């Protein structure tokens, strides 16, 4: 399946700070999805990006799809304790191929 | 409300046993998926199905089989469980056609001893 690499694997953030997690592919993606999994929970769909250079916002979360459609990023501003969890990107290649995820912890 | 249910949250089986994991969705979704989740590896696709009685291998199908006799139910079968199949198993479903968002069940934590 299509390989997507996510970096960093772990992100420790001070409450109130911003951070970004990245998803990279060696091949062009038709679209990409992002999911969030809270500790002890299951993945929940956040968003899908389809167009080259697309940017979508959900409150403090900003998702971007690269111009070449080979990478994507999730930027969270003013991190809160509710942002704790693992964020996965998933590349669409007839089926979804998930990255390994970025696990976020927040220091109050 | 969208719902995907899995037969067990926790399961302990012995090496060599045949194991059935059941998944049921009530959203009339065409597509259903089985993943396993291991630390540092993300979600890896085992099998998926885009229609009743149809199945396709995912990225790691070895040691597993599936059955989809009804649209709402997708079963994962471990013919002879081994310790390296100890993992979290997640079922998901989605609408057919384009790749839409997937709805996940709560997961089954399987331990093979």
mmCIF file of N, CA and C in Angstrom, chain B residues 2-113:
data_model
loop_
_atom_site.group_PDB
_atom_site.id
_atom_site.type_symbol
_atom_site.label_atom_id
_atom_site.label_comp_id
_atom_site.label_asym_id
_atom_site.label_seq_id
_atom_site.Cartn_x
_atom_site.Cartn_y
_atom_site.Cartn_z
ATOM 1 N N UNK B 2 -24.632 7.316 13.993
ATOM 2 C CA UNK B 2 -23.772 6.315 13.383
ATOM 3 C C UNK B 2 -23.238 5.360 14.437
ATOM 4 N N UNK B 3 -23.292 4.053 14.121
ATOM 5 C CA UNK B 3 -22.803 3.119 15.127
ATOM 6 C C UNK B 3 -22.137 1.897 14.500
ATOM 7 N N UNK B 4 -20.929 1.618 14.986
ATOM 8 C CA UNK B 4 -20.209 0.392 14.644
ATOM 9 C C UNK B 4 -19.920 -0.322 15.948
ATOM 10 N N UNK B 5 -20.366 -1.562 16.037
ATOM 11 C CA UNK B 5 -20.145 -2.317 17.274
ATOM 12 C C UNK B 5 -19.269 -3.526 16.991
ATOM 13 N N UNK B 6 -18.487 -3.882 17.998
ATOM 14 C CA UNK B 6 -17.638 -5.060 17.925
ATOM 15 C C UNK B 6 -18.011 -5.986 19.069
ATOM 16 N N UNK B 7 -17.891 -7.287 18.815
ATOM 17 C CA UNK B 7 -18.461 -8.277 19.727
ATOM 18 C C UNK B 7 -17.839 -8.263 21.111
ATOM 19 N N UNK B 8 -16.575 -7.948 21.226
ATOM 20 C CA UNK B 8 -15.919 -7.967 22.532
ATOM 21 C C UNK B 8 -14.966 -6.788 22.653
ATOM 22 N N UNK B 9 -14.800 -6.238 23.856
ATOM 23 C CA UNK B 9 -13.776 -5.220 24.077
ATOM 24 C C UNK B 9 -12.443 -5.864 24.408
ATOM 25 N N UNK B 10 -12.510 -6.984 25.148
ATOM 26 C CA UNK B 10 -11.308 -7.706 25.540
ATOM 27 C C UNK B 10 -11.529 -9.195 25.289
ATOM 28 N N UNK B 11 -10.464 -9.844 24.799
ATOM 29 C CA UNK B 11 -10.549 -11.261 24.485
ATOM 30 C C UNK B 11 -9.201 -11.888 24.778
ATOM 31 N N UNK B 12 -9.214 -13.040 25.458
ATOM 32 C CA UNK B 12 -7.975 -13.773 25.713
ATOM 33 C C UNK B 12 -8.143 -15.172 25.136
ATOM 34 N N UNK B 13 -7.235 -15.552 24.269
ATOM 35 C CA UNK B 13 -7.294 -16.856 23.622
ATOM 36 C C UNK B 13 -5.934 -17.549 23.718
ATOM 37 N N UNK B 14 -5.980 -18.847 23.524
ATOM 38 C CA UNK B 14 -4.740 -19.628 23.577
ATOM 39 C C UNK B 14 -4.179 -19.833 22.170
ATOM 40 N N UNK B 15 -2.895 -20.005 22.094
ATOM 41 C CA UNK B 15 -2.227 -20.292 20.821
ATOM 42 C C UNK B 15 -2.880 -21.496 20.160
ATOM 43 N N UNK B 16 -3.180 -21.367 18.864
ATOM 44 C CA UNK B 16 -3.770 -22.457 18.110
ATOM 45 C C UNK B 16 -5.288 -22.436 18.049
ATOM 46 N N UNK B 17 -5.913 -21.618 18.884
ATOM 47 C CA UNK B 17 -7.369 -21.541 18.867
ATOM 48 C C UNK B 17 -7.854 -20.800 17.629
ATOM 49 N N UNK B 18 -9.078 -21.105 17.214
ATOM 50 C CA UNK B 18 -9.716 -20.357 16.139
ATOM 51 C C UNK B 18 -10.490 -19.212 16.788
ATOM 52 N N UNK B 19 -10.289 -18.015 16.286
ATOM 53 C CA UNK B 19 -10.864 -16.826 16.908
ATOM 54 C C UNK B 19 -11.749 -16.101 15.908
ATOM 55 N N UNK B 20 -12.928 -15.710 16.364
ATOM 56 C CA UNK B 20 -13.858 -14.946 15.543
ATOM 57 C C UNK B 20 -14.057 -13.560 16.165
ATOM 58 N N UNK B 21 -13.828 -12.533 15.373
ATOM 59 C CA UNK B 21 -14.124 -11.169 15.800
ATOM 60 C C UNK B 21 -15.252 -10.657 14.913
ATOM 61 N N UNK B 22 -16.323 -10.196 15.564
ATOM 62 C CA UNK B 22 -17.491 -9.773 14.811
ATOM 63 C C UNK B 22 -17.633 -8.256 14.826
ATOM 64 N N UNK B 23 -18.103 -7.726 13.718
ATOM 65 C CA UNK B 23 -18.334 -6.290 13.590
ATOM 66 C C UNK B 23 -19.673 -6.072 12.915
ATOM 67 N N UNK B 24 -20.481 -5.190 13.481
ATOM 68 C CA UNK B 24 -21.790 -4.878 12.923
ATOM 69 C C UNK B 24 -21.948 -3.370 12.830
ATOM 70 N N UNK B 25 -22.436 -2.912 11.677
ATOM 71 C CA UNK B 25 -22.715 -1.475 11.515
ATOM 72 C C UNK B 25 -24.182 -1.304 11.144
ATOM 73 N N UNK B 26 -24.760 -0.193 11.631
ATOM 74 C CA UNK B 26 -26.189 0.025 11.415
ATOM 75 C C UNK B 26 -26.446 1.208 10.488
ATOM 76 N N UNK B 27 -25.456 1.533 9.647
ATOM 77 C CA UNK B 27 -25.574 2.724 8.804
ATOM 78 C C UNK B 27 -25.812 2.386 7.339
ATOM 79 N N UNK B 28 -26.030 1.099 7.035
ATOM 80 C CA UNK B 28 -26.235 0.666 5.654
ATOM 81 C C UNK B 28 -25.032 1.011 4.760
ATOM 82 N N UNK B 29 -23.842 0.958 5.350
ATOM 83 C CA UNK B 29 -22.619 1.254 4.597
ATOM 84 C C UNK B 29 -22.215 0.073 3.729
ATOM 85 N N UNK B 30 -21.720 0.394 2.530
ATOM 86 C CA UNK B 30 -21.255 -0.654 1.628
ATOM 87 C C UNK B 30 -19.887 -1.191 2.042
ATOM 88 N N UNK B 31 -19.027 -0.302 2.502
ATOM 89 C CA UNK B 31 -17.630 -0.665 2.750
ATOM 90 C C UNK B 31 -17.384 -1.003 4.215
ATOM 91 N N UNK B 32 -16.615 -2.064 4.432
ATOM 92 C CA UNK B 32 -16.206 -2.412 5.795
ATOM 93 C C UNK B 32 -14.752 -2.843 5.784
ATOM 94 N N UNK B 33 -14.083 -2.588 6.910
ATOM 95 C CA UNK B 33 -12.633 -2.751 6.991
ATOM 96 C C UNK B 33 -12.251 -3.377 8.329
ATOM 97 N N UNK B 34 -11.163 -4.139 8.320
ATOM 98 C CA UNK B 34 -10.543 -4.604 9.547
ATOM 99 C C UNK B 34 -9.091 -4.124 9.581
ATOM 100 N N UNK B 35 -8.729 -3.496 10.716
ATOM 101 C CA UNK B 35 -7.372 -3.034 10.950
ATOM 102 C C UNK B 35 -6.853 -3.654 12.247
ATOM 103 N N UNK B 36 -5.528 -3.714 12.340
ATOM 104 C CA UNK B 36 -4.932 -3.944 13.643
ATOM 105 C C UNK B 36 -4.048 -2.749 13.972
ATOM 106 N N UNK B 37 -4.022 -2.429 15.264
ATOM 107 C CA UNK B 37 -3.264 -1.271 15.715
ATOM 108 C C UNK B 37 -2.234 -1.701 16.735
ATOM 109 N N UNK B 38 -0.991 -1.392 16.441
ATOM 110 C CA UNK B 38 0.117 -1.709 17.336
ATOM 111 C C UNK B 38 0.934 -0.447 17.569
ATOM 112 N N UNK B 39 1.487 -0.285 18.773
ATOM 113 C CA UNK B 39 2.237 0.941 19.095
ATOM 114 C C UNK B 39 3.336 1.231 18.082
ATOM 115 N N UNK B 40 3.370 2.459 17.602
ATOM 116 C CA UNK B 40 4.410 2.875 16.673
ATOM 117 C C UNK B 40 4.176 2.467 15.229
ATOM 118 N N UNK B 41 3.140 1.678 14.985
ATOM 119 C CA UNK B 41 2.882 1.195 13.618
ATOM 120 C C UNK B 41 1.598 1.757 13.031
ATOM 121 N N UNK B 42 0.850 2.484 13.800
ATOM 122 C CA UNK B 42 -0.393 3.034 13.291
ATOM 123 C C UNK B 42 -1.436 1.952 13.064
ATOM 124 N N UNK B 43 -2.312 2.203 12.112
ATOM 125 C CA UNK B 43 -3.357 1.246 11.767
ATOM 126 C C UNK B 43 -2.945 0.543 10.475
ATOM 127 N N UNK B 44 -2.940 -0.758 10.525
ATOM 128 C CA UNK B 44 -2.581 -1.533 9.335
ATOM 129 C C UNK B 44 -3.796 -2.319 8.868
ATOM 130 N N UNK B 45 -4.083 -2.218 7.573
ATOM 131 C CA UNK B 45 -5.268 -2.821 6.999
ATOM 132 C C UNK B 45 -5.074 -4.312 6.771
ATOM 133 N N UNK B 46 -6.000 -5.105 7.312
ATOM 134 C CA UNK B 46 -5.913 -6.558 7.189
ATOM 135 C C UNK B 46 -6.718 -7.029 5.981
ATOM 136 N N UNK B 47 -8.003 -6.725 5.970
ATOM 137 C CA UNK B 47 -8.908 -7.058 4.876
ATOM 138 C C UNK B 47 -9.950 -5.957 4.773
ATOM 139 N N UNK B 48 -10.557 -5.848 3.603
ATOM 140 C CA UNK B 48 -11.689 -4.958 3.448
ATOM 141 C C UNK B 48 -12.687 -5.557 2.473
ATOM 142 N N UNK B 49 -13.872 -4.971 2.497
ATOM 143 C CA UNK B 49 -14.964 -5.485 1.672
ATOM 144 C C UNK B 49 -15.771 -4.308 1.156
ATOM 145 N N UNK B 50 -15.997 -4.288 -0.147
ATOM 146 C CA UNK B 50 -16.782 -3.212 -0.741
ATOM 147 C C UNK B 50 -18.196 -3.672 -1.094
ATOM 148 N N UNK B 51 -18.520 -4.919 -0.782
ATOM 149 C CA UNK B 51 -19.870 -5.409 -1.063
ATOM 150 C C UNK B 51 -20.055 -6.741 -0.354
ATOM 151 N N UNK B 52 -21.294 -7.134 -0.234
ATOM 152 C CA UNK B 52 -21.587 -8.422 0.388
ATOM 153 C C UNK B 52 -20.905 -9.537 -0.400
ATOM 154 N N UNK B 53 -20.345 -10.483 0.332
ATOM 155 C CA UNK B 53 -19.651 -11.643 -0.226
ATOM 156 C C UNK B 53 -18.395 -11.268 -1.008
ATOM 157 N N UNK B 54 -17.997 -10.043 -0.916
ATOM 158 C CA UNK B 54 -16.782 -9.608 -1.594
ATOM 159 C C UNK B 54 -15.732 -9.287 -0.542
ATOM 160 N N UNK B 55 -14.464 -9.642 -0.808
ATOM 161 C CA UNK B 55 -13.393 -9.320 0.116
ATOM 162 C C UNK B 55 -12.111 -9.073 -0.665
ATOM 163 N N UNK B 56 -11.288 -8.228 -0.123
ATOM 164 C CA UNK B 56 -9.987 -7.961 -0.721
ATOM 165 C C UNK B 56 -8.933 -7.920 0.361
ATOM 166 N N UNK B 57 -7.749 -8.391 0.044
ATOM 167 C CA UNK B 57 -6.645 -8.374 0.989
ATOM 168 C C UNK B 57 -6.136 -6.955 1.172
ATOM 169 N N UNK B 58 -5.813 -6.663 2.433
ATOM 170 C CA UNK B 58 -5.167 -5.404 2.722
ATOM 171 C C UNK B 58 -3.659 -5.568 2.709
ATOM 172 N N UNK B 59 -3.001 -4.869 3.611
ATOM 173 C CA UNK B 59 -1.544 -4.886 3.634
ATOM 174 C C UNK B 59 -0.950 -6.054 4.415
ATOM 175 N N UNK B 60 -1.720 -6.601 5.371
ATOM 176 C CA UNK B 60 -1.190 -7.684 6.216
ATOM 177 C C UNK B 60 -2.226 -8.790 6.388
ATOM 178 N N UNK B 61 -2.621 -9.496 5.316
ATOM 179 C CA UNK B 61 -3.685 -10.494 5.432
ATOM 180 C C UNK B 61 -3.245 -11.860 5.961
ATOM 181 N N UNK B 62 -1.925 -12.087 6.046
ATOM 182 C CA UNK B 62 -1.446 -13.420 6.403
ATOM 183 C C UNK B 62 -1.925 -13.810 7.792
ATOM 184 N N UNK B 63 -2.480 -15.016 7.890
ATOM 185 C CA UNK B 63 -2.951 -15.531 9.182
ATOM 186 C C UNK B 63 -4.390 -15.158 9.493
ATOM 187 N N UNK B 64 -5.022 -14.404 8.592
ATOM 188 C CA UNK B 64 -6.396 -13.955 8.793
ATOM 189 C C UNK B 64 -7.278 -14.338 7.610
ATOM 190 N N UNK B 65 -8.566 -14.441 7.852
ATOM 191 C CA UNK B 65 -9.552 -14.523 6.789
ATOM 192 C C UNK B 65 -10.767 -13.711 7.235
ATOM 193 N N UNK B 66 -11.686 -13.475 6.322
ATOM 194 C CA UNK B 66 -12.866 -12.678 6.640
ATOM 195 C C UNK B 66 -14.097 -13.308 6.004
ATOM 196 N N UNK B 67 -15.242 -12.847 6.493
ATOM 197 C CA UNK B 67 -16.512 -13.297 5.942
ATOM 198 C C UNK B 67 -17.487 -12.131 5.963
ATOM 199 N N UNK B 68 -18.190 -11.945 4.848
ATOM 200 C CA UNK B 68 -19.237 -10.937 4.811
ATOM 201 C C UNK B 68 -20.440 -11.523 4.087
ATOM 202 N N UNK B 69 -21.305 -12.137 4.885
ATOM 203 C CA UNK B 69 -22.509 -12.770 4.353
ATOM 204 C C UNK B 69 -23.681 -11.793 4.294
ATOM 205 N N UNK B 70 -23.654 -10.793 5.159
ATOM 206 C CA UNK B 70 -24.694 -9.767 5.172
ATOM 207 C C UNK B 70 -24.031 -8.392 5.121
ATOM 208 N N UNK B 71 -24.761 -7.423 4.602
ATOM 209 C CA UNK B 71 -24.192 -6.094 4.403
ATOM 210 C C UNK B 71 -23.710 -5.483 5.711
ATOM 211 N N UNK B 72 -24.437 -5.710 6.790
ATOM 212 C CA UNK B 72 -24.124 -5.028 8.030
ATOM 213 C C UNK B 72 -23.057 -5.721 8.872
ATOM 214 N N UNK B 73 -22.635 -6.913 8.485
ATOM 215 C CA UNK B 73 -21.746 -7.691 9.344
ATOM 216 C C UNK B 73 -20.472 -8.107 8.611
ATOM 217 N N UNK B 74 -19.350 -7.910 9.280
ATOM 218 C CA UNK B 74 -18.047 -8.260 8.694
ATOM 219 C C UNK B 74 -17.242 -8.958 9.782
ATOM 220 N N UNK B 75 -16.897 -10.202 9.545
ATOM 221 C CA UNK B 75 -16.215 -11.000 10.555
ATOM 222 C C UNK B 75 -14.754 -11.210 10.201
ATOM 223 N N UNK B 76 -13.924 -11.127 11.195
ATOM 224 C CA UNK B 76 -12.490 -11.420 11.039
ATOM 225 C C UNK B 76 -12.204 -12.733 11.743
ATOM 226 N N UNK B 77 -11.504 -13.620 11.051
ATOM 227 C CA UNK B 77 -11.232 -14.952 11.576
ATOM 228 C C UNK B 77 -9.731 -15.183 11.653
ATOM 229 N N UNK B 78 -9.289 -15.603 12.834
ATOM 230 C CA UNK B 78 -7.915 -16.052 12.995
ATOM 231 C C UNK B 78 -7.966 -17.570 13.042
ATOM 232 N N UNK B 79 -7.526 -18.221 11.980
ATOM 233 C CA UNK B 79 -7.693 -19.671 11.855
ATOM 234 C C UNK B 79 -6.963 -20.430 12.959
ATOM 235 N N UNK B 80 -5.772 -19.972 13.309
ATOM 236 C CA UNK B 80 -4.977 -20.608 14.362
ATOM 237 C C UNK B 80 -4.172 -19.503 15.033
ATOM 238 N N UNK B 81 -4.727 -18.994 16.119
ATOM 239 C CA UNK B 81 -4.144 -17.803 16.743
ATOM 240 C C UNK B 81 -2.697 -18.029 17.174
ATOM 241 N N UNK B 82 -1.905 -17.003 16.983
ATOM 242 C CA UNK B 82 -0.510 -17.046 17.422
ATOM 243 C C UNK B 82 -0.220 -15.815 18.286
ATOM 244 N N UNK B 83 0.839 -15.892 19.075
ATOM 245 C CA UNK B 83 1.137 -14.794 20.008
ATOM 246 C C UNK B 83 1.402 -13.485 19.280
ATOM 247 N N UNK B 84 1.925 -13.539 18.051
ATOM 248 C CA UNK B 84 2.180 -12.284 17.323
ATOM 249 C C UNK B 84 0.910 -11.647 16.769
ATOM 250 N N UNK B 85 -0.229 -12.269 17.022
ATOM 251 C CA UNK B 85 -1.505 -11.662 16.667
ATOM 252 C C UNK B 85 -2.156 -10.956 17.863
ATOM 253 N N UNK B 86 -1.450 -10.913 18.969
ATOM 254 C CA UNK B 86 -1.889 -10.099 20.098
ATOM 255 C C UNK B 86 -1.851 -8.638 19.669
ATOM 256 N N UNK B 87 -3.004 -7.968 19.754
ATOM 257 C CA UNK B 87 -3.097 -6.618 19.214
ATOM 258 C C UNK B 87 -4.467 -6.031 19.517
ATOM 259 N N UNK B 88 -4.633 -4.756 19.149
ATOM 260 C CA UNK B 88 -5.943 -4.109 19.134
ATOM 261 C C UNK B 88 -6.497 -4.234 17.722
ATOM 262 N N UNK B 89 -7.718 -4.759 17.612
ATOM 263 C CA UNK B 89 -8.351 -4.912 16.307
ATOM 264 C C UNK B 89 -9.502 -3.921 16.193
ATOM 265 N N UNK B 90 -9.471 -3.157 15.125
ATOM 266 C CA UNK B 90 -10.477 -2.128 14.886
ATOM 267 C C UNK B 90 -11.225 -2.417 13.596
ATOM 268 N N UNK B 91 -12.545 -2.330 13.690
ATOM 269 C CA UNK B 91 -13.409 -2.459 12.531
ATOM 270 C C UNK B 91 -13.881 -1.065 12.140
ATOM 271 N N UNK B 92 -14.085 -0.852 10.844
ATOM 272 C CA UNK B 92 -14.585 0.440 10.382
ATOM 273 C C UNK B 92 -15.530 0.220 9.209
ATOM 274 N N UNK B 93 -16.377 1.207 8.969
ATOM 275 C CA UNK B 93 -17.259 1.153 7.816
ATOM 276 C C UNK B 93 -17.338 2.526 7.181
ATOM 277 N N UNK B 94 -17.743 2.550 5.913
ATOM 278 C CA UNK B 94 -17.915 3.827 5.220
ATOM 279 C C UNK B 94 -18.891 3.640 4.070
ATOM 280 N N UNK B 95 -19.364 4.755 3.557
ATOM 281 C CA UNK B 95 -20.200 4.712 2.375
ATOM 282 C C UNK B 95 -19.407 4.174 1.191
ATOM 283 N N UNK B 96 -20.093 3.706 0.180
ATOM 284 C CA UNK B 96 -19.432 3.199 -1.014
ATOM 285 C C UNK B 96 -19.097 4.294 -1.997
ATOM 286 N N UNK B 97 -18.545 3.889 -3.123
ATOM 287 C CA UNK B 97 -18.176 4.868 -4.139
ATOM 288 C C UNK B 97 -16.815 5.450 -3.837
ATOM 289 N N UNK B 98 -16.726 6.763 -3.738
ATOM 290 C CA UNK B 98 -15.461 7.417 -3.409
ATOM 291 C C UNK B 98 -15.020 7.011 -2.006
ATOM 292 N N UNK B 99 -13.807 7.315 -1.665
ATOM 293 C CA UNK B 99 -13.300 7.007 -0.325
ATOM 294 C C UNK B 99 -13.817 8.059 0.639
ATOM 295 N N UNK B 100 -14.842 7.700 1.369
ATOM 296 C CA UNK B 100 -15.430 8.606 2.339
ATOM 297 C C UNK B 100 -14.842 8.359 3.715
ATOM 298 N N UNK B 101 -15.231 9.195 4.649
ATOM 299 C CA UNK B 101 -14.753 9.037 6.015
ATOM 300 C C UNK B 101 -15.155 7.677 6.552
ATOM 301 N N UNK B 102 -14.282 7.140 7.382
ATOM 302 C CA UNK B 102 -14.538 5.850 7.995
ATOM 303 C C UNK B 102 -15.004 6.043 9.425
ATOM 304 N N UNK B 103 -15.960 5.209 9.823
ATOM 305 C CA UNK B 103 -16.471 5.204 11.186
ATOM 306 C C UNK B 103 -15.952 3.941 11.857
ATOM 307 N N UNK B 104 -15.305 4.132 12.987
ATOM 308 C CA UNK B 104 -14.648 3.028 13.665
ATOM 309 C C UNK B 104 -15.472 2.508 14.839
ATOM 310 N N UNK B 105 -15.344 1.207 15.067
ATOM 311 C CA UNK B 105 -15.882 0.607 16.280
ATOM 312 C C UNK B 105 -14.941 0.853 17.447
ATOM 313 N N UNK B 106 -15.330 0.406 18.652
ATOM 314 C CA UNK B 106 -14.536 0.672 19.857
ATOM 315 C C UNK B 106 -13.264 -0.150 19.948
ATOM 316 N N UNK B 107 -13.146 -1.196 19.128
ATOM 317 C CA UNK B 107 -11.946 -2.024 19.149
ATOM 318 C C UNK B 107 -12.078 -3.249 20.027
ATOM 319 N N UNK B 108 -11.324 -4.280 19.690
ATOM 320 C CA UNK B 108 -11.210 -5.486 20.509
ATOM 321 C C UNK B 108 -9.740 -5.690 20.834
ATOM 322 N N UNK B 109 -9.425 -5.696 22.131
ATOM 323 C CA UNK B 109 -8.051 -5.974 22.561
ATOM 324 C C UNK B 109 -7.904 -7.477 22.700
ATOM 325 N N UNK B 110 -7.200 -8.106 21.757
ATOM 326 C CA UNK B 110 -6.998 -9.552 21.757
ATOM 327 C C UNK B 110 -5.631 -9.889 22.316
ATOM 328 N N UNK B 111 -5.626 -10.792 23.280
ATOM 329 C CA UNK B 111 -4.373 -11.320 23.821
ATOM 330 C C UNK B 111 -4.326 -12.806 23.535
ATOM 331 N N UNK B 112 -3.248 -13.250 22.898
ATOM 332 C CA UNK B 112 -3.059 -14.675 22.622
ATOM 333 C C UNK B 112 -1.913 -15.171 23.491
ATOM 334 N N UNK B 113 -2.221 -16.161 24.317
ATOM 335 C CA UNK B 113 -1.208 -16.650 25.266
ATOM 336 C C UNK B 113 -0.690 -18.030 24.867
#
